[in-house]
Tab-separated table of C-alpha atoms and ligand atoms in Angstrom:
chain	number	residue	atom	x	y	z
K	64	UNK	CA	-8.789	-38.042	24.511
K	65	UNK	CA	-5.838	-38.397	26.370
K	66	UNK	CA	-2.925	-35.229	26.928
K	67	UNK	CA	0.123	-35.313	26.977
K	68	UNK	CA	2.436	-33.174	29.470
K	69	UNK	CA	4.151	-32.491	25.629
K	70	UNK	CA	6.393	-29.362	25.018
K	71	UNK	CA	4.816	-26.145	24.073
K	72	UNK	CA	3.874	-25.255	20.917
K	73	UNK	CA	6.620	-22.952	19.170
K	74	UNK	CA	5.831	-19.432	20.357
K	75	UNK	CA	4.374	-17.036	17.255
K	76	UNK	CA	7.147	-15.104	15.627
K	77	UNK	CA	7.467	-11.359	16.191
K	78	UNK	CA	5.947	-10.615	12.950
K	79	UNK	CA	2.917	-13.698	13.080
K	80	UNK	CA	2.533	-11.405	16.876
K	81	UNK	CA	2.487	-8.100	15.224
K	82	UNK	CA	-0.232	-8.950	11.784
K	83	UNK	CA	-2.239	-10.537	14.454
K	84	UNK	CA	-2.702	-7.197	16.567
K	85	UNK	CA	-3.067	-5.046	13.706
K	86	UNK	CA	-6.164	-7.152	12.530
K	87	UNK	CA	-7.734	-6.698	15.729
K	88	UNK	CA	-6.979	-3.098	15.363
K	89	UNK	CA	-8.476	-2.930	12.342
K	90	UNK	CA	-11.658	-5.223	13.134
K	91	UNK	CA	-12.044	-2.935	16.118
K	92	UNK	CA	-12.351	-0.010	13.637
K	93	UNK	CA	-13.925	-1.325	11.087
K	94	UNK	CA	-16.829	-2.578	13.179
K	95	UNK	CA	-16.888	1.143	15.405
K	96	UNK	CA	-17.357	2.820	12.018
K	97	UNK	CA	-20.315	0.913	11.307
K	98	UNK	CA	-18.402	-0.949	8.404
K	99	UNK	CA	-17.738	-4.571	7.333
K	100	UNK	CA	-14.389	-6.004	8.937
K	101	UNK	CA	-13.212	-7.532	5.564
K	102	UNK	CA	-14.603	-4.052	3.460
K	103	UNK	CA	-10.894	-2.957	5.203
K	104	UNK	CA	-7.697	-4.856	3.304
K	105	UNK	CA	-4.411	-4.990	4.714
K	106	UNK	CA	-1.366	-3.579	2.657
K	107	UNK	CA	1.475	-5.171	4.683
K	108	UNK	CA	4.551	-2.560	3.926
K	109	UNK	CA	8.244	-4.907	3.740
K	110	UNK	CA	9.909	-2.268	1.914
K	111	UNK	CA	13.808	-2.479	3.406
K	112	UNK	CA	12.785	-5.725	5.198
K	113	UNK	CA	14.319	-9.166	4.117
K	114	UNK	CA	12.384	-11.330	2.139
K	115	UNK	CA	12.402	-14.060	5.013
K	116	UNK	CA	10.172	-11.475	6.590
K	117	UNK	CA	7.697	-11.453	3.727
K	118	UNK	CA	7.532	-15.414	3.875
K	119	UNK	CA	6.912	-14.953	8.064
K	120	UNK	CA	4.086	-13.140	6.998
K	121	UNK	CA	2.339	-15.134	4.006
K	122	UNK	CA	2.805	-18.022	6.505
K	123	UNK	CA	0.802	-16.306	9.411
K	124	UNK	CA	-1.933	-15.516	6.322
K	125	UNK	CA	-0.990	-12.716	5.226
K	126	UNK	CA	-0.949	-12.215	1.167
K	127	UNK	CA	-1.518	-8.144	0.164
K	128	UNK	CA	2.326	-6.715	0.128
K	129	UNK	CA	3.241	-2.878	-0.371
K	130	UNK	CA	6.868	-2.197	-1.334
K	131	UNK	CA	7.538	1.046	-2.596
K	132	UNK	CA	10.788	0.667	-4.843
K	133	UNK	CA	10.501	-1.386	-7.950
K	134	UNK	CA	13.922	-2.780	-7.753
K	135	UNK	CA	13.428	-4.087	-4.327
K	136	UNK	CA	10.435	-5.399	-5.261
K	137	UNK	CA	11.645	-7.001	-8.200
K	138	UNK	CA	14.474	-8.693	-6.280
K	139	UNK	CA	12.037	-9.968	-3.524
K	140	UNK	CA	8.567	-11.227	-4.567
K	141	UNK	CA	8.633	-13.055	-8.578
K	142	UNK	CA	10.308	-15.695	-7.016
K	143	UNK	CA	7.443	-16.361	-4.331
K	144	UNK	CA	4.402	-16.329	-6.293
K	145	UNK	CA	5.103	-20.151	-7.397
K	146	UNK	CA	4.675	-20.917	-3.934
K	147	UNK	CA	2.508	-18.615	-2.778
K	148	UNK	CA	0.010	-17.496	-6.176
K	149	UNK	CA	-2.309	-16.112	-3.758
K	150	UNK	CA	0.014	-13.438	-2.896
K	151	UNK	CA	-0.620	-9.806	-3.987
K	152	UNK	CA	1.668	-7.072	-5.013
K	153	UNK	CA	1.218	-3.464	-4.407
K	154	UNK	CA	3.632	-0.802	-5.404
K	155	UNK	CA	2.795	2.151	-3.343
K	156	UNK	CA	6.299	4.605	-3.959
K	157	UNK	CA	6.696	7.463	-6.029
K	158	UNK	CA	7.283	5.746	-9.357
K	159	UNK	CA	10.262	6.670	-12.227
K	160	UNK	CA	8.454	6.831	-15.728
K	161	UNK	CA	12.150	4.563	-16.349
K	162	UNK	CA	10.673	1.998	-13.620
K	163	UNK	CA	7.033	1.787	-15.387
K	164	UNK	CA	7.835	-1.347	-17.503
K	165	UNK	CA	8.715	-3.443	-14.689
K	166	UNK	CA	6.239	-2.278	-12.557
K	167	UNK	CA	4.072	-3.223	-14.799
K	168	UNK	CA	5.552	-6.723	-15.362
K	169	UNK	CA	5.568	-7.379	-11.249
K	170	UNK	CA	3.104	-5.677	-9.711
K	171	UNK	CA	-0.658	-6.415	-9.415
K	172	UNK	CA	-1.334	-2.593	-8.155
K	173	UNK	CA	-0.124	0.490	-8.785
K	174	UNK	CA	-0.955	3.089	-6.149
K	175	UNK	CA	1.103	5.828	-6.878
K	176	UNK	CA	-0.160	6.875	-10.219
K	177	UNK	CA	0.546	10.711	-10.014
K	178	UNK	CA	1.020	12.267	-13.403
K	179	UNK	CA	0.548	12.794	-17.048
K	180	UNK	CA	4.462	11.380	-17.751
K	181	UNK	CA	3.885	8.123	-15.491
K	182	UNK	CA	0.263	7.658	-17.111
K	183	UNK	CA	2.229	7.951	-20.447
K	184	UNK	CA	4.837	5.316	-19.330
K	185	UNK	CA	1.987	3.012	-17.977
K	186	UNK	CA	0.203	3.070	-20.964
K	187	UNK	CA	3.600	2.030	-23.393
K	188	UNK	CA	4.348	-0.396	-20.633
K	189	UNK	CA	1.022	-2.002	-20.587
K	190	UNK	CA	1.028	-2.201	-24.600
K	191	UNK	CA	4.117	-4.022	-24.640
K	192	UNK	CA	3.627	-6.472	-21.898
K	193	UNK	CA	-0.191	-7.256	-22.694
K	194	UNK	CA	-1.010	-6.653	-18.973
K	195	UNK	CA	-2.044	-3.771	-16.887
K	196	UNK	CA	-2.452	-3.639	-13.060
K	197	UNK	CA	-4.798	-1.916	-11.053
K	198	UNK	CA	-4.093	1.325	-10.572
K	199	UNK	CA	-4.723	3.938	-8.001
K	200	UNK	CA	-4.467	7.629	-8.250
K	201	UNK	CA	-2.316	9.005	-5.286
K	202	UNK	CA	-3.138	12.372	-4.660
K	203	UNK	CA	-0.429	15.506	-2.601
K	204	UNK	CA	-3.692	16.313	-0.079
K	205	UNK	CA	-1.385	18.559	1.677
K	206	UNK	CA	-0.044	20.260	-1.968
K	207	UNK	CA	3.744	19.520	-0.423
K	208	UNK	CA	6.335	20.272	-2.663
K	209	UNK	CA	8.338	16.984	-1.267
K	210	UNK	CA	5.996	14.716	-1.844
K	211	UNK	CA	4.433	12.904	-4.925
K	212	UNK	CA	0.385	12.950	-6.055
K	213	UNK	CA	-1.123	15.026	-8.395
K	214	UNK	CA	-2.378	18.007	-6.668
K	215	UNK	CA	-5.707	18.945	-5.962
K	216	UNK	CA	-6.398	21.373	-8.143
K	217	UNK	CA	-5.136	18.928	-10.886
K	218	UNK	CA	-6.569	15.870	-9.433
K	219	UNK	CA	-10.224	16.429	-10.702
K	220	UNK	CA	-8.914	16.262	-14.496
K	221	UNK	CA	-6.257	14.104	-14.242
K	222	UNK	CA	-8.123	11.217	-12.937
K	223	UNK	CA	-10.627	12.043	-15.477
K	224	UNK	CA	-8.027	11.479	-18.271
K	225	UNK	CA	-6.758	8.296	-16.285
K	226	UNK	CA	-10.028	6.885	-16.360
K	227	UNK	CA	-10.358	7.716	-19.789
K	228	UNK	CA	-6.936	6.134	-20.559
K	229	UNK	CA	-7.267	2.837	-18.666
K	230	UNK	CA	-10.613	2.311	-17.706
K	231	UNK	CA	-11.906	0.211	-15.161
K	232	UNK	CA	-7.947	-0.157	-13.813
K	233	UNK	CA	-8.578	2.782	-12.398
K	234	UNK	CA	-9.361	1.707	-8.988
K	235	UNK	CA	-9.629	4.293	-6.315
K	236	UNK	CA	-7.160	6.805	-4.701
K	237	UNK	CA	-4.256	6.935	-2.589
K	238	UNK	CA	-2.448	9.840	-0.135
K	239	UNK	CA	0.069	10.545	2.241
K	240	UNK	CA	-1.349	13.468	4.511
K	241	UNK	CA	1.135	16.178	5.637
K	242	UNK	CA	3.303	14.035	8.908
K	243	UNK	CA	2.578	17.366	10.507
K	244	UNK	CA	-1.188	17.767	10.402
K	245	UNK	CA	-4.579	15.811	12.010
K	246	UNK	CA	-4.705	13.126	8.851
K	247	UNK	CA	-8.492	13.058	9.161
K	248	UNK	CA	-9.555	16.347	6.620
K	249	UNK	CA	-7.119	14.789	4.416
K	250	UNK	CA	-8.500	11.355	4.307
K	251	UNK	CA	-12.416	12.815	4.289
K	252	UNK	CA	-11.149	15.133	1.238
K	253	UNK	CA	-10.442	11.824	-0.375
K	254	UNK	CA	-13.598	10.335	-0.104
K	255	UNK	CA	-15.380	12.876	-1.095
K	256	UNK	CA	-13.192	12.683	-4.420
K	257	UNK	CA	-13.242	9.618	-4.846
K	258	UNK	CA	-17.214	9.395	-4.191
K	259	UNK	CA	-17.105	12.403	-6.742
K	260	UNK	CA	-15.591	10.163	-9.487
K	261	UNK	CA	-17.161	6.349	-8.284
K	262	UNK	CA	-14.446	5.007	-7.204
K	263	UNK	CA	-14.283	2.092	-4.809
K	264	UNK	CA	-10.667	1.859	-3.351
K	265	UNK	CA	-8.923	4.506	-1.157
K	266	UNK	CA	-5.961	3.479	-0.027
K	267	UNK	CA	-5.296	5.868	3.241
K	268	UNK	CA	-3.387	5.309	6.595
K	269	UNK	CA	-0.307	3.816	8.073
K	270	UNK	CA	1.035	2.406	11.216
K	271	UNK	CA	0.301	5.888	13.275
K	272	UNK	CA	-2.917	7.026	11.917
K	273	UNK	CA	-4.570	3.499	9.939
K	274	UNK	CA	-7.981	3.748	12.352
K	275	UNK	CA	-8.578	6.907	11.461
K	276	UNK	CA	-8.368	6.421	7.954
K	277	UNK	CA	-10.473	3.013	8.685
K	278	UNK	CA	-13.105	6.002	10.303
K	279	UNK	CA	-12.906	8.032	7.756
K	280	UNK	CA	-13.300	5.197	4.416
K	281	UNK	CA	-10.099	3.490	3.386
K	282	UNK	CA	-10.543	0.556	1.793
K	283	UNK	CA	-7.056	-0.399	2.148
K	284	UNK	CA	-4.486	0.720	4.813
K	285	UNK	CA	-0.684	0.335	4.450
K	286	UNK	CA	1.078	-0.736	7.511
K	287	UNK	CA	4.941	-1.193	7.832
K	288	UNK	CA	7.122	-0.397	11.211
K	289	UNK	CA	3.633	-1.604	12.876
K	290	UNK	CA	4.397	-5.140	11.819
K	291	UNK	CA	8.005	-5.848	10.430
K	292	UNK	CA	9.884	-3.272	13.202
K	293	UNK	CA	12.070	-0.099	12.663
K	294	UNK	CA	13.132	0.281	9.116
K	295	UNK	CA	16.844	1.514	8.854
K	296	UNK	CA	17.477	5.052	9.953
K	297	UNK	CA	18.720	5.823	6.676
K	298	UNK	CA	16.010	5.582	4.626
K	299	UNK	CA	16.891	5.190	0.991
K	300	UNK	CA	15.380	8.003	-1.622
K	301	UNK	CA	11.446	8.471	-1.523
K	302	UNK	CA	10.980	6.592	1.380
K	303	UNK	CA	8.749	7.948	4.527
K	304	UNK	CA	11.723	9.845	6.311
K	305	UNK	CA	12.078	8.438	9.992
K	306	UNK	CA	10.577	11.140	12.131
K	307	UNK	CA	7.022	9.842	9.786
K	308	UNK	CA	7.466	6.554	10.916
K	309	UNK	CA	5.222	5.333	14.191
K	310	UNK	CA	6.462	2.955	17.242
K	311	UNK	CA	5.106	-0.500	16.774
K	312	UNK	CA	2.658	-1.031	19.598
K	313	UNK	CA	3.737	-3.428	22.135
L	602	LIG	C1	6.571	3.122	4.134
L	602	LIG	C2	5.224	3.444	3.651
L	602	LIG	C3	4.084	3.078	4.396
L	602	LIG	C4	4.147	2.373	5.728
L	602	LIG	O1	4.576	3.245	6.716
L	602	LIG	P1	4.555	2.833	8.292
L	602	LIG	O2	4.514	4.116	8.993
L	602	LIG	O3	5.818	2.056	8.501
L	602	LIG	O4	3.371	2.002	8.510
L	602	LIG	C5	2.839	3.371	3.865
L	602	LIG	N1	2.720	4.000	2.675
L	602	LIG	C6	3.792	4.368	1.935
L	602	LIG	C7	3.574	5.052	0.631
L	602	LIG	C8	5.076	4.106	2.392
L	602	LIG	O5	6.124	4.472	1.654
């Protein structure tokens, strides 16, 4: 075979870069925890990032999204499944019961499934449309009056009555530990629950702490600034407020 003194291949975009480190990172874990590298799945976060950057990232392979407002969600992904129907969308925010419908009409999971009113929005939103996603229960480990998840001393019934409810949509869990405290208590209490309950999923750890959630169970980790860069500084509503958010590894 002959070579050619051709031009170099086009270098990998920042993004093609970034997903390609973080699934070393979490093969690396995976494999140190004594766990399967594909048991981990990889929640890519776009939420204020363009949609250019979600196509950058379906064409490096990636296909399991997380965007945490419905609206943004809405405006961003329908229009790529055509092109792209192995892609997967997660919606991992704090969730209006007023948003529930079209949740329910765009996303393929749910992760943020916190309380009676949403279950009771989920449910009329899933009789009208005919379809239901998966759903995860996201639980307030740290009981912080901020955040959103049903907590603990609720969770035990509540995901009770969601599995009652939905049934086998009921997937796993989800949490946000405390930005303030060692994450790993907080993502062994949710094993444990989960375990408790027989659930499969937990959906634990972000760009600063996803190998010790990888340690410590999750089945899924949700990774923004890691791989799409610095969100804007002002952060709308219900986002992860800045000082949460981790420096991408370079
Ligand atoms: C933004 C967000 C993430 C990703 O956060 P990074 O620190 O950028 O990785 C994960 N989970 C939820 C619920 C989020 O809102």
């Amino acid at each position: 075979m002959t070579t050619h003194p051709a031009a170099h291949p086009p270098s990998p975009s920042p993004i093609t870069t970034a997903l390609a480190a973080i699934r070393a990172r979490i093969v690396a874990s995976a494999r140190s925890a004594g766990r399967a590298p594909d048991a981990v799945t990889l929640v890519a976060v776009s939420k204020f990032h363009p949609q250019s950057s979600v196509v950058e990232a379906l064409r490096a392979g990636q296909t399991v999204f997380g965007e945490n407002r419905v609206q943004e969600a809405a405006e961003k992904f329908p229009s790529l499944r055509q092109d792209w129907p192995a892609m997967r969308l997660h919606i991992i925010g704090g969730l209006q019961t007023n948003k529930a419908l079209e949740a329910v009409r765009i996303a393929d999971m749910i992760e943020s499934l916190d309380r009676p009113a949403l279950a009771d929005a989920l449910a009329r939103a899933a009789d009208r449309t005919g379809r239901l996603p998966d759903l995860l229960v996201q639980v307030n480990t740290g009981d912080e009056s901020q955040k959103s998840g049903i907590p603990r001393a609720q969770a035990d019934s509540f995901i009770t009555a969601c599995r009652q409810r939905f049934g086998h949509a009921v997937r796993g869990l989800m949490c946000i530990p405390p930005a303030d405290e060692d994450p790993t208590p907080h993502f062994r209490y949710l094993a444990d629950l989960a375990q408790t309950h027989g659930l499969a999923l937990l959906s634990m750890g972000m760009s600063a702490d996803f190998e010790a959630a990888i340690a410590a169970g999750a089945t899924h980790v949700r990774v923004g600034s890691a791989i799409f860069g610095h969100r804007p500084a002002s952060a709308p509503n219900g986002a992860i407020p800045p000082a949460r958010l981790a420096a991408p590894e370079s």
